[in-house]
Coordinates of C-alpha atoms in Angstrom, one line a residue:
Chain A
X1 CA -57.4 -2.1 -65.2
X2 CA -56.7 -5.4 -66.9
X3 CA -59.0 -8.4 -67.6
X4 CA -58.7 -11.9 -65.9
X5 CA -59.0 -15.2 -67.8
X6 CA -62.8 -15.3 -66.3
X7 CA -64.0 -12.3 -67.9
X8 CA -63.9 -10.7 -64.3
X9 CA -62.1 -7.1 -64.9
X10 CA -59.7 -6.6 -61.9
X11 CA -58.3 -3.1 -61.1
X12 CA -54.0 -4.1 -60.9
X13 CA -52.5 -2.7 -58.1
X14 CA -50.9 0.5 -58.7
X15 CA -47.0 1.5 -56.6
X16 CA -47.9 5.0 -57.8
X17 CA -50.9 5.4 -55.9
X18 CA -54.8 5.4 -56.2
X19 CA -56.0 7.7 -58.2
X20 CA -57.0 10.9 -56.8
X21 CA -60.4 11.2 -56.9
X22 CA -61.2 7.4 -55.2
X23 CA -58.7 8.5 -52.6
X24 CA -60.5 11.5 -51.4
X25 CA -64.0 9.9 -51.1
X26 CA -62.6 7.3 -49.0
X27 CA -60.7 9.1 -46.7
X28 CA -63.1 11.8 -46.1
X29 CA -65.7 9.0 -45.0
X30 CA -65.7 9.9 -41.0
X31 CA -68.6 9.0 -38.9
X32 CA -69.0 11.0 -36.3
X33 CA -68.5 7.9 -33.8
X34 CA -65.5 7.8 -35.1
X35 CA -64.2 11.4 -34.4
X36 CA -65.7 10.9 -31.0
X37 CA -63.3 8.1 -30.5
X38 CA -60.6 10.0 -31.7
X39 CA -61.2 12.8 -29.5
X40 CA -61.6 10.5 -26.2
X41 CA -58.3 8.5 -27.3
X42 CA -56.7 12.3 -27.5
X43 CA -58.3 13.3 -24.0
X44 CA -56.9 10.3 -22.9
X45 CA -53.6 10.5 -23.8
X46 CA -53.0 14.1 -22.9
X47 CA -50.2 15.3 -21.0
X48 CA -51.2 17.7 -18.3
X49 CA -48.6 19.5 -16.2
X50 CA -49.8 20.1 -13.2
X51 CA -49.0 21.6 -9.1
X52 CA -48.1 18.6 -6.8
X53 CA -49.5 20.5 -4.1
X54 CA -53.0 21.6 -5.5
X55 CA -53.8 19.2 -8.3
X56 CA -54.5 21.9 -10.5
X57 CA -53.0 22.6 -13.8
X58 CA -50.4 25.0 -14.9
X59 CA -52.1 27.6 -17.2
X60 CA -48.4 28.4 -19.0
X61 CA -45.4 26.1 -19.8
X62 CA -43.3 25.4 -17.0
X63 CA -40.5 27.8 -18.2
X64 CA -42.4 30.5 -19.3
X65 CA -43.8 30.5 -15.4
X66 CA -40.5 30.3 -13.8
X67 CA -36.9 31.8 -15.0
X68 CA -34.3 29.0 -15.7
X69 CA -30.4 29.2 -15.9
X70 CA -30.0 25.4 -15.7
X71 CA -32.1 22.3 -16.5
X72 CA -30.7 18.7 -15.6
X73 CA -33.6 15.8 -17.1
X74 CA -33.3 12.6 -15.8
X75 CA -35.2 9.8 -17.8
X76 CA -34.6 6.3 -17.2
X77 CA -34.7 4.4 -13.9
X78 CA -30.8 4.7 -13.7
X79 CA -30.7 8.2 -14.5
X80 CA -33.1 9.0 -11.5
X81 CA -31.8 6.9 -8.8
X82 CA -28.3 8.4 -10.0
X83 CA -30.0 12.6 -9.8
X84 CA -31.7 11.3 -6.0
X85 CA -28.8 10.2 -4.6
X86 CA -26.1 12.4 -6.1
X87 CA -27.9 15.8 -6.5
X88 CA -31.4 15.7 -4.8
X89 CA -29.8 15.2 -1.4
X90 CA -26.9 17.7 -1.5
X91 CA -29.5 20.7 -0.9
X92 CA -33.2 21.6 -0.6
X93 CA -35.2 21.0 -3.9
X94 CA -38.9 21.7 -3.9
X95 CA -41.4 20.1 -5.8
X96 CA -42.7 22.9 -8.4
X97 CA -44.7 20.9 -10.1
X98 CA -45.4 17.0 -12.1
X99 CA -46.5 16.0 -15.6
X100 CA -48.8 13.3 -15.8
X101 CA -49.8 11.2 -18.9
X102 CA -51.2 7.6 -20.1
X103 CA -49.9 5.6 -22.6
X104 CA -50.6 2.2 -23.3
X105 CA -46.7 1.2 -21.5
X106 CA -48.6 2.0 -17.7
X107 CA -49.5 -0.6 -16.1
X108 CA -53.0 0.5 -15.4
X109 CA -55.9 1.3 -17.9
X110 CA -57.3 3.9 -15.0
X111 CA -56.2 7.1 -16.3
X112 CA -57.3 9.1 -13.2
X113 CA -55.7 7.1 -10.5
X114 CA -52.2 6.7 -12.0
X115 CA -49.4 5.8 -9.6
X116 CA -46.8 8.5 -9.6
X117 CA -44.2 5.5 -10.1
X118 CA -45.6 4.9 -13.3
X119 CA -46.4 7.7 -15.0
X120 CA -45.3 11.4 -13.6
X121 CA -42.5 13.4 -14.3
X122 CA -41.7 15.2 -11.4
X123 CA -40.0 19.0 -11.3
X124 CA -37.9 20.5 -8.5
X125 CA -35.9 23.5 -8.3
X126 CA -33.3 24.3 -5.7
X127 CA -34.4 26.8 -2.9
X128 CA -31.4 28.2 -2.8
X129 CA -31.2 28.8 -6.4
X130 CA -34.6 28.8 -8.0
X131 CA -33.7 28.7 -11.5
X132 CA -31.6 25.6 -11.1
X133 CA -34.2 23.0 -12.2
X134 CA -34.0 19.4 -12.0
X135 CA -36.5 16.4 -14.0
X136 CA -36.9 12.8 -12.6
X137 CA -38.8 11.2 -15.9
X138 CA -39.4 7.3 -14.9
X139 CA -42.3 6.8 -16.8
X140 CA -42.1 6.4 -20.7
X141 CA -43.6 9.1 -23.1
X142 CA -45.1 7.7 -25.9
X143 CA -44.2 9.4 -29.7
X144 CA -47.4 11.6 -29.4
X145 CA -47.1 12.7 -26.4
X146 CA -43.6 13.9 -26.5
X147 CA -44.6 17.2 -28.7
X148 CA -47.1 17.8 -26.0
X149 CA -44.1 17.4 -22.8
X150 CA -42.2 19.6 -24.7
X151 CA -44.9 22.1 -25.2
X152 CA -45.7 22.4 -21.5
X153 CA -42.8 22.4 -20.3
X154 CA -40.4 24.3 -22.4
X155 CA -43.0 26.1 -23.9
X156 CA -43.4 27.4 -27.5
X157 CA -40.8 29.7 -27.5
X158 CA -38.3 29.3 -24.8
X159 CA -35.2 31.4 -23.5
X160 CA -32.2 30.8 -25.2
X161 CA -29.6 31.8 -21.5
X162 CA -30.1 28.2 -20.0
X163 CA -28.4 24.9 -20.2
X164 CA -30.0 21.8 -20.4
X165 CA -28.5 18.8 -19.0
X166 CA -30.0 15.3 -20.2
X167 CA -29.2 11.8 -18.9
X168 CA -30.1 8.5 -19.7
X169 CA -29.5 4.8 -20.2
X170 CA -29.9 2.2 -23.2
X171 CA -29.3 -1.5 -23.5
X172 CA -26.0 -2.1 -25.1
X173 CA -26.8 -4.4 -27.8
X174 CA -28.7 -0.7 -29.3
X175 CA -24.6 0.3 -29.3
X176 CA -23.3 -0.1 -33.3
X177 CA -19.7 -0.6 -33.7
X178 CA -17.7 -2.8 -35.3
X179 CA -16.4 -4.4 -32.6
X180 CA -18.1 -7.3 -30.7
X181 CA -20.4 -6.4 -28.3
X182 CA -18.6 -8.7 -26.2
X183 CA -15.7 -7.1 -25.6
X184 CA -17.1 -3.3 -24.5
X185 CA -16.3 -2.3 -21.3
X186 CA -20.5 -2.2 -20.4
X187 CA -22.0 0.1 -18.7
X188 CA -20.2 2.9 -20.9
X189 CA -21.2 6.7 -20.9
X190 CA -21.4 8.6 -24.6
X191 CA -22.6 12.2 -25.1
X192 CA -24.5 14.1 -27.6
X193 CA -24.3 17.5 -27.9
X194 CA -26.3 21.2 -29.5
X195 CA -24.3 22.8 -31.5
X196 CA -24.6 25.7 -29.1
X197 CA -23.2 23.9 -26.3
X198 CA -19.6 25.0 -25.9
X199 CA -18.6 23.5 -22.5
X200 CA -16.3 20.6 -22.8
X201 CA -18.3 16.7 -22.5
X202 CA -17.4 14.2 -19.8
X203 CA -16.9 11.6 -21.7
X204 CA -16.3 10.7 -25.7
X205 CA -19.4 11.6 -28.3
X206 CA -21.7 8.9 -29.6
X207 CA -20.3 8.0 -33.1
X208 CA -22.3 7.4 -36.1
X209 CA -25.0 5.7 -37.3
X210 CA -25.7 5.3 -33.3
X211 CA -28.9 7.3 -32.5
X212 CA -30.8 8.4 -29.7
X213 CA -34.8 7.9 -29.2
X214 CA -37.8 8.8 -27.3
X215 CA -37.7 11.9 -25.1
X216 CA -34.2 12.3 -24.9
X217 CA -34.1 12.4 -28.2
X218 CA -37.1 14.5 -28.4
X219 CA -35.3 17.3 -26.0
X220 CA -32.1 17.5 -27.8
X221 CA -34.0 18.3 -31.1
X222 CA -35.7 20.8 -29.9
X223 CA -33.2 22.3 -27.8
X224 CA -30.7 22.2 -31.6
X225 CA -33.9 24.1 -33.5
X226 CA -34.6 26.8 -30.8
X227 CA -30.5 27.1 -30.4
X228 CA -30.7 26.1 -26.7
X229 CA -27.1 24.8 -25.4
X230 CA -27.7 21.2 -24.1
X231 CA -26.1 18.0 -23.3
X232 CA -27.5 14.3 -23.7
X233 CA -25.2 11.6 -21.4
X234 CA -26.3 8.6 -22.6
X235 CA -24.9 5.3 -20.5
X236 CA -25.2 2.0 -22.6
X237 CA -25.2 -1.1 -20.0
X238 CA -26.1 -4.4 -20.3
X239 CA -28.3 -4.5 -17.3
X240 CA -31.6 -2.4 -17.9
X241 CA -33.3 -2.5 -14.6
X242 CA -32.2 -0.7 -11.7
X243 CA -28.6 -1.4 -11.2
X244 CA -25.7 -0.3 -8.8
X245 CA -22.9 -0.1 -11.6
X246 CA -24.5 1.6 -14.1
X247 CA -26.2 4.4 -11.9
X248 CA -22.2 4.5 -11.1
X249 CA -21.2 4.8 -14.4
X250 CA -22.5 8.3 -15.0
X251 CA -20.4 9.7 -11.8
X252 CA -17.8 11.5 -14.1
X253 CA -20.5 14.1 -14.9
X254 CA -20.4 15.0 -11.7
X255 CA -16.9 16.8 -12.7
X256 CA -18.9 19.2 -15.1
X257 CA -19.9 22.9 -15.0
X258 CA -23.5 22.0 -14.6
X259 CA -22.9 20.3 -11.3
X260 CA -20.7 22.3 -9.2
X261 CA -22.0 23.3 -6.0
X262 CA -24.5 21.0 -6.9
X263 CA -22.7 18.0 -5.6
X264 CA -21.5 18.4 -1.4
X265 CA -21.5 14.8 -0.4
X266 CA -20.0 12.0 -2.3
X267 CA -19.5 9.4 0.0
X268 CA -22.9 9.8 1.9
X269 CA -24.4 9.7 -1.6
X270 CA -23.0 6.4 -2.5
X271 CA -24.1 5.0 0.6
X272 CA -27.7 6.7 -0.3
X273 CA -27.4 4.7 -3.7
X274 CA -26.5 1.3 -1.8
X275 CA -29.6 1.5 0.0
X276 CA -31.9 2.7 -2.5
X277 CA -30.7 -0.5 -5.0
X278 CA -31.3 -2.7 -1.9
X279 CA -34.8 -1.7 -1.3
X280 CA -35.8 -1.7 -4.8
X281 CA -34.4 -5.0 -5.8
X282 CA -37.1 -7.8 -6.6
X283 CA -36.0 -11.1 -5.7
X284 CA -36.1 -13.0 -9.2
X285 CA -35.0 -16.7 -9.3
X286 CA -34.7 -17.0 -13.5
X287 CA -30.9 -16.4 -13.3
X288 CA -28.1 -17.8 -10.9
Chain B
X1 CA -31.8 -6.0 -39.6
X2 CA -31.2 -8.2 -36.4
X3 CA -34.8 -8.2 -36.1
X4 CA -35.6 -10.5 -39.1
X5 CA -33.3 -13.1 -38.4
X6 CA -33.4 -13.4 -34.1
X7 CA -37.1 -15.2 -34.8
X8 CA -35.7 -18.9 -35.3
X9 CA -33.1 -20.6 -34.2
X10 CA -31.8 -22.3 -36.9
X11 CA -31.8 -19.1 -39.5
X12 CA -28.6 -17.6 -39.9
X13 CA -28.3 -13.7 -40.2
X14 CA -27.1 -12.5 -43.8
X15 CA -23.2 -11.9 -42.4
X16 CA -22.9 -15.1 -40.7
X17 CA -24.8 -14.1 -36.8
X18 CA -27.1 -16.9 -35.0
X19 CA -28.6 -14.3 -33.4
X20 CA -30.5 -16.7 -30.6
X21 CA -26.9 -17.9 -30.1
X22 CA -25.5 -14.3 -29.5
X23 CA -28.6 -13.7 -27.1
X24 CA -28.3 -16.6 -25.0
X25 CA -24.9 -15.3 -23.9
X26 CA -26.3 -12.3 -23.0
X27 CA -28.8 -14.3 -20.7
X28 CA -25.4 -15.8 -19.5
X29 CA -24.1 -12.5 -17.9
X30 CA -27.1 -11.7 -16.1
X31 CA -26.2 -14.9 -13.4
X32 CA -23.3 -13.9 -11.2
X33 CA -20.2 -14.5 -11.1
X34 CA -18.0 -17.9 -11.3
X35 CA -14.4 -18.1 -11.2
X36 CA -12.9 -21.6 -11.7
X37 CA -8.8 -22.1 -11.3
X38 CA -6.7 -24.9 -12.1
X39 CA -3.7 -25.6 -9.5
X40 CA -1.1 -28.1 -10.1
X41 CA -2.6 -30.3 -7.7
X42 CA -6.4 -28.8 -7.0
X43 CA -9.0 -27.2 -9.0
X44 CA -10.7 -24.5 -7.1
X45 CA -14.4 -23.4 -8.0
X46 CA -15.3 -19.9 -6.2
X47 CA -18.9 -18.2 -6.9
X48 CA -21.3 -15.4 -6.2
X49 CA -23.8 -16.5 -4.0
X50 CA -27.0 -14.9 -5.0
X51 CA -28.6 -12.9 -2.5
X52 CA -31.8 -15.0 -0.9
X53 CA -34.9 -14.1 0.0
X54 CA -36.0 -14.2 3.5
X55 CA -38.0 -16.9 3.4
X56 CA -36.0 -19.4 1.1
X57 CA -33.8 -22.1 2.0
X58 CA -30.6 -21.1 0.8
X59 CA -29.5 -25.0 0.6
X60 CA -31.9 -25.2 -2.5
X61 CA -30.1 -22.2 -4.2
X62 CA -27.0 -23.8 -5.5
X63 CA -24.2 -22.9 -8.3
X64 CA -21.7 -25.3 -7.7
X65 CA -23.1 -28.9 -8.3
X66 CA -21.5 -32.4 -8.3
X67 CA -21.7 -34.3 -11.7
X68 CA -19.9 -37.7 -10.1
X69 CA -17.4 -37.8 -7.0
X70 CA -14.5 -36.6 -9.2
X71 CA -15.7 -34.1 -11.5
X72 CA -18.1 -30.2 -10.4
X73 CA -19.3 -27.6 -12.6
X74 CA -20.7 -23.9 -11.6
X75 CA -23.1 -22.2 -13.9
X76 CA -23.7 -19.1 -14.9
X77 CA -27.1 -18.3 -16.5
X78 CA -30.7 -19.6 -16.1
X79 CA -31.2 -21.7 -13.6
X80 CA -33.8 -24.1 -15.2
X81 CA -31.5 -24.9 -18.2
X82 CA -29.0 -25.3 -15.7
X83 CA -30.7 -27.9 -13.9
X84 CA -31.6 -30.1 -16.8
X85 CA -28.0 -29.7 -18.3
X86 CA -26.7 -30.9 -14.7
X87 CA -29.3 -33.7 -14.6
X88 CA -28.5 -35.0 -18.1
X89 CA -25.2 -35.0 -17.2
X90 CA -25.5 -36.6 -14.2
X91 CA -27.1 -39.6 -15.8
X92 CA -24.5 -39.5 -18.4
X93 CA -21.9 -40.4 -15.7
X94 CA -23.4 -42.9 -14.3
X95 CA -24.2 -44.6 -17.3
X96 CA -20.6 -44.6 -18.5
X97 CA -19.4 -45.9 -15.4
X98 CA -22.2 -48.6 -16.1
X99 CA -21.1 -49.2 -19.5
X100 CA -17.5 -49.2 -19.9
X101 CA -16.6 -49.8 -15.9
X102 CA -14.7 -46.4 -15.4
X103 CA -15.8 -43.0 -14.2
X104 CA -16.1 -40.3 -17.0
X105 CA -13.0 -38.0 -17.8
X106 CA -13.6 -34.3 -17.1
X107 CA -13.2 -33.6 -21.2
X108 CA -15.7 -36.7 -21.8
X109 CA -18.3 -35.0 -19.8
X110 CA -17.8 -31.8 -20.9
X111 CA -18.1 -32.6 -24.7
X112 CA -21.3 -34.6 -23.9
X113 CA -22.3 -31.1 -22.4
X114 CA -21.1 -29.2 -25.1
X115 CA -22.6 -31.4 -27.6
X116 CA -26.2 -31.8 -25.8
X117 CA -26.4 -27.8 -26.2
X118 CA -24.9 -27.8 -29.6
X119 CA -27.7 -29.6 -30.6
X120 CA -29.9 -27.2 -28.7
X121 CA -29.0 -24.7 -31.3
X122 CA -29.4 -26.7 -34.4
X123 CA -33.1 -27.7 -33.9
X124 CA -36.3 -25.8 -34.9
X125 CA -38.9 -25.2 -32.2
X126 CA -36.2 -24.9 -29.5
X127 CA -34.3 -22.5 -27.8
X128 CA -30.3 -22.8 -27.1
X129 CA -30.0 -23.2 -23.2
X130 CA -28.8 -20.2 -21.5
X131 CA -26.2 -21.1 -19.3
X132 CA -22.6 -21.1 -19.7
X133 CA -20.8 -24.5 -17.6
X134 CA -16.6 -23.9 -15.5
X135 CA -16.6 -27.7 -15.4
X136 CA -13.1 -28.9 -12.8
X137 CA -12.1 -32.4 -11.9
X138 CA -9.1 -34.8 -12.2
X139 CA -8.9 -37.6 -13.9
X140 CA -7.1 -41.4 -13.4
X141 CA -4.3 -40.1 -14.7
X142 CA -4.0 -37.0 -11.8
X143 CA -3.8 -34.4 -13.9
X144 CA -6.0 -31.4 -12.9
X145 CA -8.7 -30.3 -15.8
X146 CA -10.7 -27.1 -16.4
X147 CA -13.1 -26.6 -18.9
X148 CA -15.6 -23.7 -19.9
X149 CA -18.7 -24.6 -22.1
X150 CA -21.0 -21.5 -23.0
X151 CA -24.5 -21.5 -25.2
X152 CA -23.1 -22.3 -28.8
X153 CA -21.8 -25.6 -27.8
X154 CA -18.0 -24.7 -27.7
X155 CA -15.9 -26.2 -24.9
X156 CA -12.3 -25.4 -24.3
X157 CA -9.7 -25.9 -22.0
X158 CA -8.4 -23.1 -19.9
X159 CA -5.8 -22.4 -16.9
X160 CA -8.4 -20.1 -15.2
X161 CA -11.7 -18.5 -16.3
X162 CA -14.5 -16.6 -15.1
X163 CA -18.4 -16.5 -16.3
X164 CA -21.1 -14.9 -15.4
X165 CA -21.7 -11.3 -14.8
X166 CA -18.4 -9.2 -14.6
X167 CA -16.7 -11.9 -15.9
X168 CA -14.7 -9.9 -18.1
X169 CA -13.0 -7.9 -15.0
X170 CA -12.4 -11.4 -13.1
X171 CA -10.4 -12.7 -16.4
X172 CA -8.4 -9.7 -16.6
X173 CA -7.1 -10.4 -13.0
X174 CA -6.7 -13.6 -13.2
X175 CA -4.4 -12.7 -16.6
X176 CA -2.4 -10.4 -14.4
X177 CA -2.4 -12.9 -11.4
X178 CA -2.3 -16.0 -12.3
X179 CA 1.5 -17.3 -12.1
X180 CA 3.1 -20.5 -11.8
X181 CA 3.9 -19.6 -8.5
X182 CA 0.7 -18.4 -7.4
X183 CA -0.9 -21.4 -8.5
X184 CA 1.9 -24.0 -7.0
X185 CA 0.7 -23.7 -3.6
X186 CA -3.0 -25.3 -3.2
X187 CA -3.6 -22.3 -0.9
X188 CA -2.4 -20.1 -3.1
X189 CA -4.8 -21.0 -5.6
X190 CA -7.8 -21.0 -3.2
X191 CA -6.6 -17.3 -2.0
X192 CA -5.8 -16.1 -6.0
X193 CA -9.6 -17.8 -6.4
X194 CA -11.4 -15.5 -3.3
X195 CA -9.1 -12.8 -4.5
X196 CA -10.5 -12.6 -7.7
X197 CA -14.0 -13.0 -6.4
X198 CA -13.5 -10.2 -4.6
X199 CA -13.0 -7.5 -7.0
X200 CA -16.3 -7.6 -8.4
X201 CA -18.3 -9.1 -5.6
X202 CA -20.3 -6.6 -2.9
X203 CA -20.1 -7.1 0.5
X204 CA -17.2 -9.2 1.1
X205 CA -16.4 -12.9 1.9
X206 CA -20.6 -13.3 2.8
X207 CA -21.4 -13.8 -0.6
X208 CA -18.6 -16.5 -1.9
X209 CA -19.3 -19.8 -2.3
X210 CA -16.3 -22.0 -2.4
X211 CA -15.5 -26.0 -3.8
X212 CA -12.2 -27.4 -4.3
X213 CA -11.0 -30.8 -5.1
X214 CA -7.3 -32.7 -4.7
X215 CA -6.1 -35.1 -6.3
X216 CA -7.8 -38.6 -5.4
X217 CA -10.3 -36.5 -3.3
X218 CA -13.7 -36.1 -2.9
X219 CA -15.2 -32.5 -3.4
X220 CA -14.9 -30.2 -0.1
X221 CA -17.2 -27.5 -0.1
X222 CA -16.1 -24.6 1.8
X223 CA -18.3 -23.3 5.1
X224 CA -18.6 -20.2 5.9
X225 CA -16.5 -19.6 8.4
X226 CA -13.6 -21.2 6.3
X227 CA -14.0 -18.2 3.7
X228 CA -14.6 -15.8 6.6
X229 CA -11.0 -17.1 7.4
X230 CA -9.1 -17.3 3.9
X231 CA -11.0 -13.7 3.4
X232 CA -9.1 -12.2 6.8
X233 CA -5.7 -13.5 5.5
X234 CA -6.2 -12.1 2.3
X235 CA -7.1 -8.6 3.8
X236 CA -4.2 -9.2 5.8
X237 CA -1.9 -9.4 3.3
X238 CA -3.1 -6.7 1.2
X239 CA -2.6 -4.5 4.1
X240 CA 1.0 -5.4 4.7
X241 CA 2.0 -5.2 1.2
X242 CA 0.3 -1.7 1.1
X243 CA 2.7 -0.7 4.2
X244 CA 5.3 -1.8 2.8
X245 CA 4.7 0.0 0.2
X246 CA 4.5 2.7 1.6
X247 CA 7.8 2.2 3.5
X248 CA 9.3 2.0 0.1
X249 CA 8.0 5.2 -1.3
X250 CA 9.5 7.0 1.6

């Protein structure tokens, strides 16, 4: 407390805090409206796995319903047009099953009706080999919501005998080095790794103080607390929509453990890639 | 912290970065591809030719543009900046040849460019423009001139350069490539130009663009057919060497 030159007494601000007992009465003030809100905002923004098929929801996590040996995510717009071309058409996946959430990034404010562009993660596993599952992720997952993904899909105490395979693409000015971003050799591919993932990495490790965010970065934490061996490729590019050379740039994965037999057709996949670039390209006029 | 100093243009970052600066050459690689070469007695400009839409006239979608009979530049970048760069440029040309009764030098022009985006960079309120300029020509005296302006406002000379998306591939051809030899022979230069193109272009010959000028010439654009032709040749003679390569190795 400490007194003006007006006679006014004026309470100083304090770095150490507001004293405990003001503290408490304000914060505890709630009107009921505003739980309601709160509780509508949290309906809103729920993630709810569900069947493709029959629109209804999965009453466990993903993996405790179905036994997995090997999980490849693919978030990103890159990653996924690289796992469709490469992987999706080389054998017969089924659709198990799709997550679908809102966060203010879609698009639309109609949480019912969303687009499954926008905002569904879809799940496949391979007929032949049921416990081979695969992730296309091209909608983002907000901070809240990722606990929530992880909870439905992994569930809360997941299997330790799988392998989880991430990929993913950032812009390249997010890259720290000491060199100029000028002269890297963009798109590049870095890994980051559990410490229970023993298989050698396609490519070299992200150095420090680089990090990783969102979901990715979301899976690979919880894969390193529950001890689950997994893999995040990360592919740095300068060129963040969809984009020929760095969906390209992550083909030396292909060389890995976790994608043998996965792979049959290389060539017929690149042609796959060509035409999936041509029809999603959007003719923009801003740069010549 | 390169968010707290990437709001304004004319704050410097605590170690020295313009950050707008750094930024508008990223805007830079996202145009495609232009290769400019300096001969001994032409200059050769080769581009990417963006894909058009359908329904647009692909006359109106231009990268290599005259400045004055004698001097051309290709861009690389946004093409709005581009086009008021190029207009102000223009003007300036004319206006010299107004004022002192002779046509602008190809390093006269490009410093007026150089310096009209300069001060792009040094002024609140405004942006730097986001296009980097391969600007070719002769002047009286018949030597051949090359120059490359990008976003800060630096100009230099240089034998051969590339801009533009994969720009950093082109260059590193044209540094193993580019020989007195090679660039002797006016065709040879054209050919080393396509060739270069090549590597990073998709699709082939369809998408080049191609301007040259000789020496007390006007500037000849290349048709389509003409690269069609010069792209043949070249496949021609990458398939011989390869043969005789392989004659070698056996």
């Amino acid at each position: 407390m400490a007194a003006t030159f007006f006679g006014e007494v004026v309470k100083a601000p304090c770095r150490a805090g507001t004293e405990d007992e003001d503290e408490e009465e304000e914060g505890r003030r709630e009107t009921p409206e505003d739980r309601e809100v709160r509780r509508q905002l949290a309906r809103k923004r729920e993630v709810r796995l569900l069947r493709r098929q029959t629109k209804t929801s999965l009453e466990v996590s993903l993996l405790e319903k179905y036994p997995c040996s090997k999980f490849i995510i693919a978030i990103g717009n890159n990653a996924v047009a690289f796992l469709s071309s490469f992987v999706t058409n080389s054998g017969v996946w089924e659709e198990v099953g799709c997550a679908k959430l809102w966060n203010e990034w879609c698009r639309t404010t109609d949480t019912i009706h969303l687009s499954p562009t926008e905002a569904f993660c879809v799940f496949y596993h391979l007929k032949s080999n049921p416990s081979v599952f695969l992730c296309q992720c091209s909608c983002y997952v907000a901070e809240d919501q990722q606990y929530q993904w992880l909870e439905k899909v992994f569930g809360s105490c997941p299997r330790k005998n799988m392998q989880i395979t991430i990929l993913t693409s950032r812009h390249v000015t997010e890259y720290k080095t000491s060199e100029s971003t000028g002269s890297l050799p963009s798109p590049f591919l870095k890994a980051l790794k559990t410490q229970n993932f023993r298989d050698p990495v396609c490519c070299s490790l992200l150095e420090q103080p680089n990090i990783v965010h969102d979901l990715p970065a979301a899976v690979l934490s919880y894969c390193q607390v529950w001890k689950i061996p997994a893999v995040l490729y990360l592919c740095y590019t300068d060129v963040m929509k969809l984009d020929l050379i760095t969906v390209e740039a992550f083909k030396p994965i292909l060389s890995s453990r976790t994608f043998k037999g996965l792979v049959k057709n290389i060539p017929q996949s690149t042609e796959m890639l060509k035409k999936l670039m041509t029809t999603n390209e959007i003719q923009s006029n801003i740069y010549t | 912290m390169a968010s707290r100093y990437d709001r304004a243009i004319t704050v410097f970052s605590p170690d020295g970065h313009l950050f707008q600066v750094e930024y508008a050459q990223e805007a830079v690689k996202k145009g495609s591809t232009a290769v400019g070469i300096r001969g001994t007695n032409i200059v050769v400009l080769g581009v990417e030719k963006k894909s058009v839409a359908k329904l647009q006239d692909e006359r109106t979608v231009r990268k290599i543009c005259a400045l004055d009979d004698h001097v051309c530049m290709a861009f690389a970048g946004l093409t709005a900046d581009a086009r008021v760069v190029i207009n102000r440029a223009r003007v300036e040309c004319q206006s010299h040849k107004l004022t002192v009764e002779d046509p602008v030098t190809v390093e006269y022009i490009t410093r007026f460019i150089a310096t009209l985006k300069q001060k792009y960079t040094q002024s609140n309120g405004r942006r730097p423009f986001g296009i980097s300029a391969l600007i070719v020509g002769f002047d009286d005296d018949g030597i051949p001139r090359l120059y490359q302006t990008d976003p800060s406002g630096t100009y230099h000379a240089w034998k051969a350069n590339a801009i533009g998306r994969s720009a950093k591939t082109v260059r590193e051809f044209l540094e193993k490539n580019y020989t007195e030899d090679a660039i002797a022979d006016d065709d040879e230069a054209i050919k080393l130009a396509i060739r270069a193109l090549l590597e990073v272009v998709q699709s082939g010959g369809k998408n080049i663009e191609l301007a040259i000028i000789r020496r007390n010439q006007p500037l000849k654009m290349f048709s389509a057919k003409e690269i069609e032709l010069q792209v043949t040749e070249i496949e021609k003679e990458k398939e011989e060497a390869e043969k005789k390569k392989s004659k070698k190795s056996i």
